[in-house]
Short mmCIF file of C-alpha atoms in Angstrom, two decimals:
data_model
loop_
_atom_site.label_atom_id
_atom_site.label_comp_id
_atom_site.label_asym_id
_atom_site.label_seq_id
_atom_site.Cartn_x
_atom_site.Cartn_y
_atom_site.Cartn_z
CA MET M 1 0.10 0.24 -0.28
CA ARG M 2 1.26 3.25 -0.77
CA TYR M 3 -0.18 6.83 0.85
CA LEU M 4 -0.06 9.97 -1.08
CA VAL M 5 -0.63 13.16 0.79
CA ALA M 6 -2.19 16.25 -0.62
CA LEU M 7 -2.34 19.41 1.25
CA THR M 8 -4.74 21.33 -0.88
CA LEU M 9 -4.53 25.28 -0.08
CA LEU M 10 -7.73 27.03 -1.03
CA GLU M 11 -8.59 30.76 -1.38
CA GLY M 12 -11.79 30.75 0.30
CA GLY M 13 -14.36 29.00 2.61
CA SER M 14 -16.74 28.12 -0.54
CA ASP M 15 -14.14 26.31 -2.04
CA GLU M 16 -13.68 24.42 1.00
CA GLU M 17 -16.86 22.86 0.26
CA PHE M 18 -16.14 21.49 -3.15
CA LEU M 19 -12.50 21.29 -4.40
CA PRO M 20 -11.22 19.04 -1.62
CA VAL M 21 -13.94 16.27 -2.77
CA VAL M 22 -13.16 16.64 -6.33
CA VAL M 23 -9.52 16.68 -5.78
CA GLN M 24 -9.95 13.21 -3.65
CA ARG M 25 -11.94 11.51 -6.10
CA SER M 26 -9.70 12.76 -8.79
CA LEU M 27 -6.47 11.72 -7.27
CA GLN M 28 -7.89 8.19 -6.29
CA ASP M 29 -9.11 7.77 -10.05
CA VAL M 30 -5.62 8.62 -11.47
CA CYS M 31 -3.89 6.98 -9.11
CA HIS M 32 -6.40 3.47 -9.56
CA ARG M 33 -5.46 4.09 -13.40
CA LEU M 34 -1.92 4.31 -13.62
CA VAL M 35 -0.08 2.57 -10.59
CA GLU M 36 -0.51 -1.33 -10.19
CA SER M 37 0.08 -1.53 -6.24
CA PRO M 38 -2.92 0.11 -4.31
CA VAL M 39 -2.78 3.90 -2.96
CA GLU M 40 -4.08 5.55 -0.43
CA VAL M 41 -5.02 9.38 -1.11
CA ASP M 42 -5.37 11.71 1.78
CA VAL M 43 -6.36 15.02 0.90
CA ARG M 44 -6.07 17.87 3.65
CA PRO M 45 -7.91 21.33 2.95
CA VAL M 46 -6.58 24.50 4.49
CA VAL M 47 -7.80 27.85 3.70
CA VAL M 48 -4.86 30.22 2.89
CA SER M 49 -4.65 32.68 5.85
CA ASN M 50 -2.08 35.85 5.61
CA PRO M 51 -2.14 37.36 9.03
CA GLY M 52 0.07 40.24 7.78
CA ASP M 53 3.34 39.61 9.28
CA VAL M 54 4.48 37.29 6.97
CA SER M 55 4.17 37.54 3.17
CA ARG M 56 1.78 34.87 1.52
CA GLU M 57 4.93 33.17 -0.14
CA ARG M 58 6.09 32.38 3.44
CA TRP M 59 3.15 31.52 5.02
CA VAL M 60 2.57 28.55 2.39
CA LEU M 61 6.35 27.18 2.50
CA GLU M 62 5.79 27.43 6.74
CA ARG M 63 2.39 25.97 6.65
CA SER M 64 3.48 23.19 4.14
CA ARG M 65 6.24 22.45 6.37
CA ARG M 66 3.97 21.40 9.34
CA GLU M 67 2.23 18.50 7.21
CA ARG M 68 5.19 16.78 6.87
CA PRO M 69 5.43 14.18 5.34
CA LEU M 70 4.02 15.32 2.06
CA ASP M 71 3.99 14.35 -1.51
CA VAL M 72 2.35 17.45 -2.96
CA VAL M 73 0.89 20.67 -2.28
CA LEU M 74 -1.75 22.06 -4.77
CA LEU M 75 -2.02 25.95 -4.41
CA HIS M 76 -5.78 26.92 -5.46
CA VAL M 77 -5.58 29.97 -7.83
CA ASP M 78 -8.53 31.18 -9.72
CA GLY M 79 -7.89 31.30 -13.18
CA SER M 80 -9.95 34.40 -14.17
CA ALA M 81 -9.79 35.59 -17.78
CA ASP M 82 -6.24 34.90 -18.15
CA VAL M 83 -4.44 31.92 -16.44
CA ASP M 84 -0.83 32.71 -17.35
CA ARG M 85 -1.37 36.31 -15.50
CA GLU M 86 -3.08 34.70 -12.59
CA LEU M 87 -0.21 32.36 -12.48
CA ARG M 88 2.61 34.61 -12.88
CA LYS M 89 0.83 36.81 -9.67
CA SER M 90 -0.30 34.31 -7.56
CA PHE M 91 1.64 31.03 -7.94
CA ALA M 92 5.06 31.90 -9.59
CA PRO M 93 6.11 34.00 -6.42
CA VAL M 94 5.20 31.13 -4.32
CA GLU M 95 6.90 28.50 -6.36
CA GLU M 96 10.31 31.00 -6.40
CA VAL M 97 10.32 30.84 -2.74
CA TRP M 98 9.63 27.03 -2.75
CA GLN M 99 12.26 26.05 -4.85
CA ARG M 100 14.99 28.48 -3.16
CA GLU M 101 14.30 27.11 0.20
CA GLY M 102 13.28 23.44 -0.64
CA GLY M 103 9.74 23.25 0.37
CA PRO M 104 8.46 19.56 1.19
CA GLY M 105 7.09 17.78 -1.44
CA ALA M 106 5.88 18.89 -4.91
CA LEU M 107 4.18 22.30 -5.38
CA LEU M 108 1.33 22.29 -8.07
CA PRO M 109 -1.37 24.73 -9.32
CA LEU M 110 -5.01 24.19 -8.84
CA VAL M 111 -6.71 26.46 -11.25
CA PRO M 112 -10.07 26.36 -12.30
CA VAL M 113 -11.03 28.89 -15.22
CA ARG M 114 -12.54 31.13 -14.12
CA GLU M 115 -13.14 30.28 -10.68
CA MET M 116 -14.41 27.09 -9.01
CA GLU M 117 -17.96 27.29 -9.64
CA ALA M 118 -17.13 26.80 -13.29
CA TRP M 119 -16.30 23.27 -12.43
CA ALA M 120 -19.48 22.66 -10.55
CA LEU M 121 -21.17 23.73 -13.18
CA ALA M 122 -19.56 20.75 -15.65
CA ASP M 123 -22.80 18.71 -15.79
CA THR M 124 -26.14 19.91 -16.55
CA GLU M 125 -28.14 16.94 -15.96
CA VAL M 126 -26.42 16.41 -12.47
CA LEU M 127 -26.79 20.09 -11.55
CA GLU M 128 -30.70 19.78 -12.36
CA ARG M 129 -31.23 16.39 -9.80
CA VAL M 130 -29.09 18.30 -7.29
CA LEU M 131 -31.07 21.81 -7.33
CA GLY M 132 -34.37 19.94 -8.15
CA ALA M 133 -35.09 22.07 -11.34
CA GLY M 134 -34.55 22.38 -15.21
CA VAL M 135 -32.18 24.73 -16.36
CA ASP M 136 -34.31 27.69 -17.68
CA ALA M 137 -32.57 29.86 -20.10
CA THR M 138 -34.55 32.93 -19.64
CA ARG M 139 -33.44 32.89 -16.11
CA VAL M 140 -30.14 31.97 -15.63
CA HIS M 141 -27.03 34.28 -16.72
CA GLU M 142 -25.09 33.15 -19.55
CA ALA M 143 -26.93 30.01 -19.92
CA ASP M 144 -26.02 29.37 -23.48
CA ARG M 145 -22.54 28.88 -21.94
CA LEU M 146 -23.50 25.93 -19.79
CA THR M 147 -22.08 23.58 -22.25
CA GLU M 148 -18.67 25.59 -21.79
CA PRO M 149 -18.65 26.58 -18.54
CA GLU M 150 -15.22 27.96 -18.58
CA ARG M 151 -16.41 30.68 -20.74
CA LEU M 152 -18.70 31.99 -18.41
CA SER M 153 -18.05 35.61 -17.22
CA ASP M 154 -19.60 35.17 -13.79
CA PRO M 155 -19.74 31.46 -12.54
CA LYS M 156 -20.66 32.43 -9.38
CA LEU M 157 -23.71 34.04 -10.67
CA THR M 158 -24.76 31.71 -13.02
CA LEU M 159 -24.64 28.61 -10.26
CA ARG M 160 -26.92 30.96 -8.11
CA ASP M 161 -29.08 31.78 -10.89
CA VAL M 162 -29.56 27.74 -11.37
CA ALA M 163 -30.03 27.20 -7.55
CA ALA M 164 -32.72 29.73 -7.54
CA LEU M 165 -34.81 27.80 -9.92
CA GLY M 166 -35.94 25.15 -7.85
CA VAL M 167 -37.08 27.13 -4.98
CA ARG M 168 -40.65 27.13 -4.12
CA PRO M 169 -42.64 30.33 -3.13
CA ARG M 170 -41.81 32.10 -0.09
CA ARG M 171 -38.27 29.87 0.27
CA LYS M 172 -34.79 30.96 0.53
CA ALA M 173 -32.48 29.56 -2.57
CA PRO M 174 -30.11 27.07 -0.86
CA GLY M 175 -26.69 28.51 -0.35
CA PRO M 176 -23.53 27.09 -1.31
CA GLY M 177 -22.72 24.89 1.61
CA VAL M 178 -26.04 23.01 0.81
CA TYR M 179 -25.32 21.99 -3.21
CA LEU M 180 -21.57 22.38 -3.66
CA PRO M 181 -20.63 19.34 -1.47
CA LEU M 182 -23.47 17.40 -3.22
CA LEU M 183 -22.14 18.59 -6.91
CA ALA M 184 -18.52 17.50 -5.58
CA GLU M 185 -19.79 14.14 -5.11
CA ARG M 186 -22.11 13.52 -7.65
CA LEU M 187 -20.20 15.07 -10.88
CA PRO M 188 -18.79 12.71 -13.17
CA LEU M 189 -15.17 12.79 -13.57
CA ALA M 190 -15.77 12.51 -17.24
CA ALA M 191 -17.57 15.55 -17.28
CA LEU M 192 -15.10 17.52 -15.40
CA ARG M 193 -12.43 16.07 -17.67
CA ARG M 194 -14.31 17.96 -20.43
CA LEU M 195 -12.62 21.06 -19.13
CA PRO M 196 -9.43 22.29 -20.41
CA SER M 197 -8.10 23.38 -16.77
CA PHE M 198 -9.18 20.30 -15.35
CA ARG M 199 -7.32 18.38 -17.69
CA ALA M 200 -4.46 20.35 -16.78
CA PHE M 201 -4.72 19.63 -13.32
CA GLU M 202 -4.67 15.80 -13.98
CA HIS M 203 -1.95 16.04 -16.40
CA ASP M 204 0.06 17.50 -13.44
CA ILE M 205 -0.93 14.74 -11.23
CA GLU M 206 0.40 12.07 -13.91
CA ASN M 207 3.69 13.83 -14.18
CA LEU M 208 3.92 13.73 -10.31
CA LEU M 209 3.19 10.04 -10.34
CA ASP M 210 6.12 9.67 -12.83
CA THR M 211 8.47 11.82 -10.56
CA LEU M 212 7.51 9.86 -7.82
CA GLY M 213 8.41 6.64 -9.50
CA TRP M 214 5.19 5.00 -9.07
CA ARG M 215 3.40 5.12 -12.45
CA THR M 216 3.16 1.45 -13.82
CA ARG M 217 0.24 1.76 -16.26
CA ASP M 218 -0.27 4.15 -19.27
CA ARG M 219 -4.08 4.50 -19.49
#
């Protein structure tokens, strides 16, 4: 039995409702497909906090060192409209300190485009089942882009609009804390793999398995 320990550093509280479960499912599936011996995956979610007396880069390094032994740190960065720019701004400075001072394990970016909610919108059928309503294009922001959710200008707004469709009169729409965990559990990985940013994440994980010398299959 091998153990893959992944510290997942998140940008905010709503990300914690969704990304750790999706990351766990993805890592387990990739390891199952590519590693001959069993792998137990341990995903440890932590919301990034900058107390003000240290830089973000230093905080990430020191927080990661507390999790040893550790195989990989996944640093969540929202991709916005320009992934390369966001990586230069939010990931590259951390990577520079990580490499210079010898961070524990590998450091990889976790970059949904434009934001985490785009991944949550990856499968319309699952979305409708979880939220209890069909998608009414006249009441959902940029509904014409749902087949390519990474093109949405505001995935949070689109997801909130869809959530409101299943609400009965005089009832409040469910909050993200209700539907995001359900979507994280039920979204097919095949649907997520239609998204370029999710494929890029899994490609990085496949390369990590190569670096660790664990990859024994190619499928």
